[in-house]
């Protein structure tokens, strides 16, 4: 049989021509480096999730923003995706093969990624938003605002690195440090400063993370930025870590108790609070009602002005006379109040607002106080800021241009002051402030190592959140407030260097969650762990012979 002649190239039917397979209707705009392409991996791409094959010489960082170019379909569109995870596939290192090579003395004798047909790396992550471009190739420019993801990215689409400007725009960062709060840089992009809008103070901020992860350090950074904007700050320093920092910028630091410098005026305490903090007072008794009634009358009469214990004693006598209360109840009421006068934090006339105006920064170091005392101060301070802020807001509404007041209340270890217990007065006051804050010109900055124990209604109202490495159960507790932060990123935080946190927001101020490396502090850092082992050395135990286990057993 004679062999049939070999068909010429032109005889072979062509199903897909090179021209059709190139998909190159719109080339990637000049300046965008291609680092990989979208692949079909585990039910992706979808509207919400995509995976990409990385070029062998390219790398990505957790949280990094990348673009997917839609030019294959003639659309000048970039879908932003965020790297949530990256994985390597290398069947050569399957344990059985690895052991076999090892035993045969073959080492790692196989081609590396980029040459091997079996080794590759995949990145995966959520889609974030879409950016539209106008023009082509080197005259391509962003056109219009970013939009929600509406086009499906497709397998084969090129994945590109984004310029710092595009990343900043995606997150909602400001281009100029002087226009905002310069708190760090975008993790993995040292040249991209994280300049956040100063309005984040108005919408309340929370900082959470495990012990030692850098919350207090970062609180210092926020304090520095707030002072640069001349925002008065009242800082409740539960662990007494901010003293050096505050003094270095001319702040007033009062380590409590300190009768000369600090005492809560009776006018700043509510009547039920007074009953709660007066020693050995039983609610519902005649003497308790005497104290409460007298205090309430004085508060109404003084209209927020200070009054002292002597005024209260006098008013108790007046009320007792009117109500015909005699004998032991009157004596007990005076006696119990005298016991309260011994409390070093109650009964002075500390003026929160005057001190803030004079010093700009007031730090109340509460480390030597009881929790009850700290909460009392927190409630009183928060109420005062709220009262004054409301007055200033009203003045501003009347057209008074001098009333541009805005202050910030910072609380470290905030779960102690605003616990998840609605019956704690300071939690109620913090909630009120969190709810009303921006209308009453007071911002809250709350830091906590245990956000699960922080009042959840308060936490929900902090619209910008800085989350350092957290335990799994704590992450679960704050899941509702992490906005669009991918949980795979939160899970990676413990493995990232100290000072790296995730930033998320539920307002337009932080458009998408991102990872941030906190900038170095300009002020001294206090609160290091006391070096209690520095002057000690280890010695062997001197076990008394009669008590030694060997004798006992014998
Ligand atoms: N970004 C950073 N750069 C340099 N040092 C840092 C950074 N963050 C934290 N540190 C250092 O790490 C230590 C612990 O930080 P910090 O006190 O802020 O932790 P914390 O989260 O407030 O812990 P705790 O919950 O126990 O109060 C401090 O000595 C601090 O100076
Ligand atoms: Mg701390």
Coordinates of C-alpha atoms and ligand atoms in Angstrom, one line a residue:
X1 CA 0.0 0.0 0.0
X2 CA 1.4 3.4 -0.9
X3 CA 1.3 5.8 2.0
X4 CA -1.1 8.7 1.5
X5 CA 0.7 12.0 0.9
X6 CA 1.3 14.2 4.0
X7 CA -1.3 17.1 4.0
X8 CA 0.0 20.5 3.4
X9 CA -0.4 23.1 6.2
X10 CA -3.1 24.9 4.3
X11 CA -5.2 21.7 4.2
X12 CA -5.4 21.4 8.0
X13 CA -8.6 22.8 9.3
X14 CA -7.9 25.7 11.7
X15 CA -10.4 25.8 14.7
X16 CA -8.7 28.7 16.6
X17 CA -6.4 31.0 14.7
X18 CA -3.5 32.7 16.5
X19 CA -5.3 36.0 15.9
X20 CA -8.4 34.8 17.8
X21 CA -6.4 33.1 20.6
X22 CA -4.4 36.2 21.4
X23 CA -7.4 38.1 22.9
X24 CA -5.4 41.3 22.6
X25 CA -8.2 43.7 21.7
X26 CA -7.0 46.3 24.3
X27 CA -3.5 46.0 25.5
X28 CA -2.6 46.5 29.1
X29 CA -2.0 50.3 29.7
X30 CA 1.6 51.4 29.8
X31 CA 3.0 51.4 33.3
X32 CA 1.1 48.4 34.6
X33 CA 3.5 45.5 35.0
X34 CA 1.8 42.1 34.3
X35 CA 2.6 39.6 37.1
X36 CA 0.3 36.7 36.2
X37 CA -3.1 35.8 34.9
X38 CA -6.4 34.7 36.2
X39 CA -7.1 30.9 36.2
X40 CA -10.1 28.7 36.7
X41 CA -9.6 27.5 40.3
X42 CA -12.1 26.0 42.7
X43 CA -15.3 27.6 41.3
X44 CA -13.6 30.9 40.5
X45 CA -13.5 33.4 38.9
X46 CA -16.8 34.7 40.3
X47 CA -18.1 38.2 41.0
X48 CA -16.7 38.0 44.5
X49 CA -13.5 35.9 44.2
X50 CA -10.6 35.2 41.8
X51 CA -7.4 33.2 41.7
X52 CA -4.4 33.9 39.5
X53 CA -1.3 32.1 38.4
X54 CA 1.8 34.1 39.4
X55 CA 4.7 34.6 37.0
X56 CA 7.8 32.7 38.4
X57 CA 9.8 35.9 39.0
X58 CA 6.9 37.8 40.8
X59 CA 5.8 37.9 44.4
X60 CA 2.9 39.3 46.3
X61 CA 2.2 40.2 49.9
X62 CA -0.8 39.5 52.0
X63 CA -3.4 42.3 51.6
X64 CA -1.8 43.6 48.4
X65 CA -4.1 45.2 45.9
X66 CA -3.8 44.0 42.2
X67 CA -5.6 44.8 39.0
X68 CA -7.2 42.4 36.5
X69 CA -7.3 44.0 33.0
X70 CA -10.5 43.3 30.9
X71 CA -8.8 44.3 27.6
X72 CA -9.4 40.7 26.3
X73 CA -13.0 41.7 25.7
X74 CA -12.3 45.2 24.5
X75 CA -13.3 46.8 27.9
X76 CA -10.9 49.4 29.3
X77 CA -11.7 48.2 32.8
X78 CA -9.6 47.1 35.8
X79 CA -11.1 44.9 38.5
X80 CA -9.2 45.4 41.8
X81 CA -8.6 42.2 43.7
X82 CA -6.9 41.9 47.1
X83 CA -4.4 39.1 47.9
X84 CA -6.0 37.1 50.8
X85 CA -3.7 34.1 50.4
X86 CA -1.0 32.6 48.2
X87 CA -0.2 28.9 47.7
X88 CA 2.4 26.8 45.9
X89 CA 1.7 23.7 44.0
X90 CA 4.7 21.4 43.7
X91 CA 3.9 17.7 43.1
X92 CA 7.6 16.9 43.2
X93 CA 7.5 17.5 46.9
X94 CA 4.7 15.1 47.5
X95 CA 5.9 13.2 50.6
X96 CA 6.2 9.9 48.7
X97 CA 8.2 11.3 45.9
X98 CA 10.3 13.4 48.2
X99 CA 11.2 10.4 50.4
X100 CA 11.9 8.2 47.3
X101 CA 14.3 10.9 45.9
X102 CA 15.9 11.2 49.3
X103 CA 16.5 7.5 49.7
X104 CA 17.8 7.2 46.2
X105 CA 20.2 10.1 46.8
X106 CA 18.7 12.2 44.1
X107 CA 18.2 15.4 46.1
X108 CA 16.0 18.0 44.6
X109 CA 16.9 17.1 41.1
X110 CA 14.0 18.6 39.3
X111 CA 13.4 21.8 37.4
X112 CA 12.5 24.8 39.4
X113 CA 9.3 27.0 39.1
X114 CA 9.3 28.8 35.7
X115 CA 11.0 25.8 34.0
X116 CA 9.1 22.9 35.6
X117 CA 5.8 22.0 34.0
X118 CA 4.4 21.0 37.4
X119 CA 5.3 23.8 39.8
X120 CA 3.4 27.0 40.1
X121 CA 2.0 29.5 42.6
X122 CA -1.5 30.7 42.9
X123 CA -2.8 33.7 44.6
X124 CA -6.4 34.1 45.6
X125 CA -8.6 36.8 47.0
X126 CA -11.8 38.8 46.9
X127 CA -12.7 41.2 44.2
X128 CA -12.9 44.8 45.5
X129 CA -14.1 47.2 42.9
X130 CA -13.9 48.3 39.3
X131 CA -12.0 51.2 37.7
X132 CA -12.7 52.5 34.3
X133 CA -10.0 53.9 31.9
X134 CA -10.2 56.1 28.9
X135 CA -7.7 56.2 26.0
X136 CA -5.4 53.4 24.9
X137 CA -1.9 52.1 25.8
X138 CA 0.4 55.0 26.9
X139 CA -2.3 57.6 26.9
X140 CA -4.6 55.6 29.1
X141 CA -6.0 57.4 32.2
X142 CA -8.5 56.7 34.9
X143 CA -11.9 58.0 34.2
X144 CA -14.7 58.4 36.7
X145 CA -15.1 57.1 40.2
X146 CA -14.6 53.5 41.3
X147 CA -17.7 51.3 41.1
X148 CA -18.9 48.1 42.6
X149 CA -17.8 44.9 40.8
X150 CA -20.2 44.3 37.9
X151 CA -18.1 42.6 35.3
X152 CA -16.8 39.1 35.8
X153 CA -13.1 38.7 35.5
X154 CA -12.3 35.7 33.2
X155 CA -9.6 33.0 33.2
X156 CA -6.7 34.2 31.1
X157 CA -7.1 37.9 32.0
X158 CA -3.8 39.5 32.8
X159 CA -3.1 40.5 36.5
X160 CA -1.1 43.7 36.9
X161 CA 0.6 45.6 39.7
X162 CA -1.1 48.9 40.7
X163 CA 0.5 52.2 41.0
X164 CA 0.6 53.8 44.6
X165 CA -2.0 56.4 43.3
X166 CA -4.5 53.7 42.3
X167 CA -4.0 51.8 45.6
X168 CA -4.4 55.0 47.6
X169 CA -7.6 55.8 45.6
X170 CA -8.9 52.3 46.2
X171 CA -8.5 52.5 49.9
X172 CA -9.5 56.1 50.3
X173 CA -6.1 57.4 51.4
X174 CA -5.1 61.1 50.9
X175 CA -2.1 62.0 48.7
X176 CA -0.7 64.6 51.1
X177 CA 0.5 63.9 54.6
X178 CA -0.4 67.4 55.7
X179 CA -4.0 67.0 54.7
X180 CA -4.7 64.0 57.0
X181 CA -3.4 61.7 59.6
X182 CA -0.1 60.0 58.7
X183 CA -0.3 56.9 60.7
X184 CA 1.8 54.4 58.8
X185 CA 2.3 52.9 55.3
X186 CA 0.4 50.3 53.4
X187 CA 1.9 46.9 54.2
X188 CA 4.1 45.8 51.4
X189 CA 4.3 49.3 49.8
X190 CA 6.8 51.3 52.0
X191 CA 6.5 54.2 49.6
X192 CA 2.7 54.5 50.0
X193 CA 2.0 56.5 53.2
X194 CA -1.3 55.6 54.9
X195 CA -2.7 59.2 55.2
X196 CA -6.2 58.9 56.5
X197 CA -8.8 61.6 56.5
X198 CA -8.8 63.4 59.9
X199 CA -12.6 63.0 60.0
X200 CA -12.0 59.4 61.2
X201 CA -11.7 61.0 64.7
X202 CA -15.2 62.3 64.4
X203 CA -16.6 58.9 63.5
X204 CA -14.9 57.1 66.4
X205 CA -12.0 54.7 66.3
X206 CA -11.3 51.3 67.9
X207 CA -7.9 49.6 68.3
X208 CA -7.8 46.0 69.2
X209 CA -5.2 43.3 69.5
X210 CA -3.6 40.7 71.7
X211 CA -1.3 41.9 74.6
X212 CA 2.0 43.3 73.4
X213 CA 1.0 43.7 69.8
X214 CA 1.3 47.5 69.7
X215 CA -2.1 49.0 70.6
X216 CA -0.7 51.5 73.1
X217 CA 2.2 52.4 70.7
X218 CA -0.4 53.1 68.0
X219 CA -2.6 55.1 70.4
X220 CA 0.5 57.3 70.8
X221 CA 0.7 57.7 67.0
X222 CA -3.0 58.7 66.9
X223 CA -2.3 61.1 69.8
X224 CA 0.6 62.7 67.9
X225 CA -1.6 63.2 64.8
X226 CA -4.5 64.6 66.8
X227 CA -2.2 67.1 68.5
X228 CA -0.8 68.2 65.1
X229 CA -4.4 69.1 64.2
X230 CA -4.7 70.9 67.6
X231 CA -7.4 68.6 68.8
X232 CA -7.7 68.6 72.6
X233 CA -7.4 65.1 74.0
X234 CA -8.6 63.6 77.3
X235 CA -6.8 60.3 77.8
X236 CA -7.8 57.8 80.4
X237 CA -4.6 55.9 80.9
X238 CA -5.7 52.8 82.7
X239 CA -2.1 51.3 82.8
X240 CA -0.2 54.6 83.2
X241 CA 1.8 54.1 80.0
X242 CA 1.3 57.5 78.4
X243 CA 2.9 59.8 81.0
X244 CA 6.3 60.4 79.2
X245 CA 4.6 60.7 75.8
X246 CA 2.1 63.3 77.0
X247 CA 4.7 65.4 78.9
X248 CA 7.0 65.4 75.8
X249 CA 4.3 67.4 74.0
X250 CA 3.4 69.7 76.9
X251 CA 0.4 67.7 78.1
X252 CA -0.8 67.7 81.7
X253 CA -0.3 64.3 83.4
X254 CA -2.0 63.6 86.7
X255 CA -1.2 60.3 88.5
X256 CA -4.3 59.6 90.6
X257 CA -5.1 59.8 93.4
X258 CA -3.9 63.3 93.7
X259 CA -6.1 65.5 95.8
X260 CA -4.2 68.7 95.0
X261 CA -4.7 68.4 91.2
X262 CA -7.8 66.2 90.8
X263 CA -11.1 65.7 92.4
X264 CA -14.5 65.1 90.8
X265 CA -17.0 67.8 91.5
X266 CA -20.2 66.6 93.0
X267 CA -21.9 68.4 90.1
X268 CA -20.4 66.0 87.6
X269 CA -21.8 62.9 89.3
X270 CA -25.4 61.8 88.8
X271 CA -27.5 61.3 92.0
X272 CA -27.9 57.5 91.5
X273 CA -24.1 57.4 91.0
X274 CA -23.6 59.2 94.2
X275 CA -25.7 56.7 96.1
X276 CA -23.8 53.8 94.4
X277 CA -20.3 55.2 95.4
X278 CA -21.2 56.4 98.9
X279 CA -19.9 53.7 101.3
X280 CA -22.4 51.5 103.1
X281 CA -25.5 53.1 101.6
X282 CA -28.4 50.9 101.1
X283 CA -30.7 52.0 98.3
X284 CA -34.3 52.6 99.2
X285 CA -33.6 53.7 102.8
X286 CA -34.7 57.1 104.1
X287 CA -31.2 58.3 104.5
X288 CA -30.3 57.3 100.9
X289 CA -33.3 59.1 99.6
X290 CA -32.3 62.2 101.6
X291 CA -28.9 62.2 100.0
X292 CA -30.2 61.6 96.6
X293 CA -32.9 64.3 96.8
X294 CA -30.5 66.9 98.2
X295 CA -28.0 66.2 95.5
X296 CA -30.6 66.3 92.8
X297 CA -31.8 69.7 94.0
X298 CA -28.3 71.1 94.2
X299 CA -27.6 69.9 90.7
X300 CA -30.7 71.6 89.3
X301 CA -30.0 74.8 91.2
X302 CA -26.3 75.0 90.3
X303 CA -27.0 74.4 86.5
X304 CA -23.7 72.5 86.1
X305 CA -21.7 74.8 88.3
X306 CA -19.5 73.2 91.0
X307 CA -20.8 72.6 94.6
X308 CA -19.0 71.1 97.5
X309 CA -19.7 68.6 100.3
X310 CA -20.6 71.5 102.7
X311 CA -23.3 72.6 100.3
X312 CA -24.6 69.1 100.1
X313 CA -24.7 68.7 103.9
X314 CA -26.6 72.0 104.2
X315 CA -29.1 70.9 101.5
X316 CA -29.6 67.6 103.3
X317 CA -30.6 69.5 106.4
X318 CA -33.0 71.6 104.4
X319 CA -34.6 68.6 102.7
X320 CA -34.8 66.8 106.0
X321 CA -36.7 69.8 107.5
X322 CA -39.1 70.0 104.6
X323 CA -39.8 66.3 104.7
X324 CA -39.9 66.1 108.4
X325 CA -37.1 63.6 108.6
X326 CA -35.5 63.5 112.1
X327 CA -33.2 61.5 114.3
X328 CA -31.1 58.6 113.1
X329 CA -31.8 58.9 109.3
X330 CA -30.5 62.4 109.1
X331 CA -27.4 61.5 111.2
X332 CA -26.7 58.5 109.0
X333 CA -27.0 60.5 105.8
X334 CA -24.4 63.0 107.1
X335 CA -22.2 60.2 108.4
X336 CA -22.2 58.2 105.1
X337 CA -21.4 61.4 103.2
X338 CA -18.5 62.1 105.5
X339 CA -17.2 58.6 104.7
X340 CA -17.4 59.5 101.0
X341 CA -15.4 62.7 101.6
X342 CA -12.4 60.4 102.4
X343 CA -12.4 59.1 98.8
X344 CA -9.5 61.1 97.2
X345 CA -11.1 61.3 93.8
X346 CA -14.5 62.7 94.8
X347 CA -15.3 66.3 96.0
X348 CA -12.8 68.5 94.3
X349 CA -13.4 70.9 91.4
X350 CA -11.4 69.5 88.5
X351 CA -12.5 71.4 85.4
X352 CA -12.1 69.0 82.5
X353 CA -12.8 71.6 79.8
X354 CA -10.6 74.4 81.3
X355 CA -7.7 72.0 81.6
X356 CA -8.1 70.7 78.1
X357 CA -8.2 74.3 76.7
X358 CA -5.1 75.2 78.7
X359 CA -3.0 72.1 78.1
X360 CA -4.4 70.6 74.9
X361 CA -3.7 67.1 76.3
X362 CA -4.8 65.8 79.7
X363 CA -3.7 62.4 80.8
X364 CA -5.4 60.9 83.8
X365 CA -3.1 58.1 85.0
X366 CA -5.5 55.6 86.6
X367 CA -3.2 52.7 87.3
X368 CA -3.4 53.1 91.1
X369 CA -7.2 53.5 91.2
X370 CA -9.9 50.8 91.7
X371 CA -12.0 49.9 88.7
X372 CA -15.0 51.6 90.3
X373 CA -13.0 54.9 90.6
X374 CA -11.7 54.6 87.1
X375 CA -15.2 54.1 85.7
X376 CA -16.6 57.0 87.7
X377 CA -14.0 59.3 86.2
X378 CA -14.6 57.9 82.7
X379 CA -18.3 58.5 83.0
X380 CA -17.9 62.1 84.4
X381 CA -15.2 63.0 81.8
X382 CA -17.2 61.6 78.9
X383 CA -20.3 63.5 80.1
X384 CA -18.4 66.8 80.4
X385 CA -17.0 66.5 76.9
X386 CA -20.4 65.7 75.6
X387 CA -22.1 68.6 77.5
X388 CA -19.5 71.1 76.3
X389 CA -19.4 69.8 72.8
X390 CA -23.2 70.1 72.6
X391 CA -23.0 73.7 73.8
X392 CA -20.4 74.5 71.1
X393 CA -22.4 72.8 68.4
X394 CA -25.4 74.9 69.4
X395 CA -23.2 78.1 69.4
X396 CA -22.0 77.1 65.9
X397 CA -25.6 76.6 64.7
X398 CA -26.3 80.1 65.9
X399 CA -23.5 81.3 63.7
X400 CA -20.8 81.8 66.3
X401 CA -17.6 81.3 64.2
X402 CA -15.4 81.0 67.3
X403 CA -17.0 77.7 68.3
X404 CA -15.0 75.3 66.2
X405 CA -14.4 73.0 69.2
X406 CA -13.8 69.3 68.7
X407 CA -12.2 67.1 71.3
X408 CA -11.3 63.4 71.6
X409 CA -11.7 61.0 74.5
X410 CA -9.1 58.3 74.3
X411 CA -9.3 55.2 76.6
X412 CA -6.7 52.5 76.7
X413 CA -8.0 49.1 78.0
X414 CA -11.5 50.3 77.1
X415 CA -13.2 47.0 77.9
X416 CA -12.7 47.8 81.6
X417 CA -14.4 51.1 81.3
X418 CA -17.1 50.2 78.8
X419 CA -17.7 46.5 79.5
X420 CA -20.4 44.5 77.8
X421 CA -22.7 45.2 80.7
X422 CA -25.5 47.7 80.2
X423 CA -25.8 48.2 83.9
X424 CA -22.3 49.8 84.2
X425 CA -22.8 53.5 84.2
X426 CA -19.6 54.2 82.3
X427 CA -20.8 51.8 79.5
X428 CA -24.0 53.7 79.3
X429 CA -22.2 57.1 79.0
X430 CA -19.8 55.7 76.4
X431 CA -22.7 54.4 74.4
X432 CA -24.4 57.7 74.5
X433 CA -21.1 59.4 73.3
X434 CA -20.6 56.8 70.6
X435 CA -24.1 57.4 69.4
X436 CA -24.1 61.1 69.6
X437 CA -20.4 61.8 69.3
X438 CA -20.1 63.5 65.9
X439 CA -23.1 65.8 66.7
X440 CA -21.7 66.8 70.0
X441 CA -18.2 67.3 68.7
X442 CA -16.5 64.6 70.6
X443 CA -14.6 61.7 69.1
X444 CA -13.9 58.4 70.8
X445 CA -10.7 56.4 70.5
X446 CA -11.0 53.1 72.3
X447 CA -8.2 50.5 72.6
X448 CA -8.7 47.0 73.9
X449 CA -7.0 43.6 74.1
X450 CA -10.4 42.0 74.5
X451 CA -12.9 43.5 72.1
X452 CA -15.2 40.6 72.9
X453 CA -15.6 42.1 76.4
X454 CA -16.0 45.6 75.1
X455 CA -19.6 46.9 74.9
X456 CA -20.7 45.7 71.5
X457 CA -23.1 48.6 70.9
X458 CA -20.1 51.0 71.5
X459 CA -17.7 48.9 69.3
X460 CA -20.2 48.8 66.4
X461 CA -20.3 52.6 66.4
X462 CA -16.5 53.0 66.0
X463 CA -16.4 53.4 62.3
X464 CA -12.7 53.0 61.8
X465 CA -11.0 49.9 63.3
X466 CA -7.4 49.1 63.6
X467 CA -7.0 45.4 64.3
X468 CA -3.7 43.9 65.4
X469 CA -3.1 40.2 65.8
X470 CA -6.1 38.7 67.7
X471 CA -7.0 35.3 69.2
X472 CA -9.5 33.3 67.1
X473 CA -12.3 33.7 69.7
X474 CA -11.8 37.5 69.8
X475 CA -11.8 37.6 65.9
X476 CA -15.1 35.7 66.0
X477 CA -16.5 38.2 68.5
X478 CA -15.7 41.2 66.2
X479 CA -16.7 39.5 63.0
X480 CA -19.7 41.8 62.6
X481 CA -17.5 44.9 62.7
X482 CA -14.7 43.9 60.3
X483 CA -16.5 45.4 57.3
X484 CA -15.1 44.0 54.0
X485 CA -11.8 42.8 55.6
X486 CA -11.2 39.3 54.4
X487 CA -11.1 36.8 57.3
X488 CA -8.1 35.1 55.7
X489 CA -6.2 38.3 56.2
X490 CA -7.2 38.6 59.8
X491 CA -6.0 35.0 60.4
X492 CA -2.6 35.9 59.0
X493 CA -2.1 38.9 61.3
X494 CA -0.3 36.9 64.1
X495 CA 2.3 35.8 61.6
X496 CA 3.0 39.3 60.3
X497 CA 5.6 41.6 62.1
X498 CA 4.8 43.6 65.2
X499 CA 3.2 46.9 64.3
X500 CA 1.2 45.5 61.3
X501 CA -2.5 45.8 61.7
X502 CA -5.6 45.5 59.5
X503 CA -7.6 48.6 59.0
X504 CA -11.3 48.4 58.2
X505 CA -14.1 50.9 58.2
X506 CA -17.8 51.0 57.8
X507 CA -17.9 54.6 56.5
X508 CA -16.8 56.1 53.2
X509 CA -13.6 57.2 55.0
X510 CA -12.0 53.8 54.7
X511 CA -13.4 52.5 51.4
X512 CA -11.7 49.0 51.7
X513 CA -9.9 47.2 54.4
X514 CA -6.2 47.0 54.1
X515 CA -3.0 46.0 56.0
X516 CA -0.9 48.8 57.5
X517 CA 2.4 49.0 59.1
X518 CA 2.3 51.6 61.9
X519 CA 4.8 54.4 61.5
X520 CA 7.6 55.0 64.1
X521 CA 6.6 57.2 67.0
X522 CA 7.9 60.8 67.3
X523 CA 7.3 60.9 71.0
X524 CA 9.0 58.7 73.8
X525 CA 7.4 55.3 74.2
X526 CA 6.5 54.4 77.8
X527 CA 4.9 51.4 79.5
X528 CA 7.6 48.8 78.8
X529 CA 7.3 45.6 80.9
X530 CA 9.2 46.1 84.2
X531 CA 12.6 44.3 84.1
X532 CA 12.0 42.3 87.3
X533 CA 14.6 39.7 86.4
X534 CA 17.4 42.1 85.6
X535 CA 18.9 42.0 89.2
X536 CA 18.2 38.3 89.9
X537 CA 20.1 35.2 89.2
X538 CA 18.9 31.6 89.2
X539 CA 20.0 29.3 92.0
X540 CA 19.4 25.6 92.8
X541 CA 16.5 24.8 95.2
X542 CA 17.5 24.0 98.8
X543 CA 15.2 21.1 99.6
X544 CA 15.1 20.1 103.3
X545 CA 16.4 16.5 103.6
X546 CA 13.4 15.4 105.7
X547 CA 11.0 16.4 103.0
X548 CA 12.8 15.0 100.0
X549 CA 10.7 12.8 97.8
X550 CA 13.3 9.9 97.9
X551 CA 13.1 9.7 101.7
X552 CA 9.3 9.8 101.7
X553 CA 9.1 7.0 99.2
X554 CA 11.7 4.9 101.2
Ligands
LIG1 N1 5.1 49.7 65.6 C1 6.0 49.5 66.6 N2 7.3 49.8 66.4 C2 8.2 49.6 67.3 N3 7.9 49.1 68.6 C3 6.7 48.7 68.8 C4 5.6 48.9 67.8 N4 4.5 48.5 68.4 C5 4.8 48.1 69.6 N5 6.1 48.2 69.9 C6 6.7 47.9 71.2 O1 6.2 46.6 71.6 C7 5.9 46.6 73.0 C8 4.5 46.3 73.2 O2 3.7 47.3 72.6 P1 2.4 47.9 73.3 O3 2.7 48.3 74.7 O4 1.9 49.0 72.4 O5 1.4 46.7 73.2 P2 -0.1 46.6 73.7 O6 -0.8 46.0 72.5 O7 -0.6 47.9 74.1 O8 -0.1 45.6 74.9 P3 -1.0 45.5 76.1 O9 -2.3 44.9 75.7 O10 -0.3 44.5 77.0 O11 -1.2 46.8 76.7 C9 6.3 48.0 73.5 O12 7.6 47.9 74.1 C10 6.3 48.9 72.3 O13 7.3 49.9 72.4
LIG2 MG1 -1.3 48.6 76.0

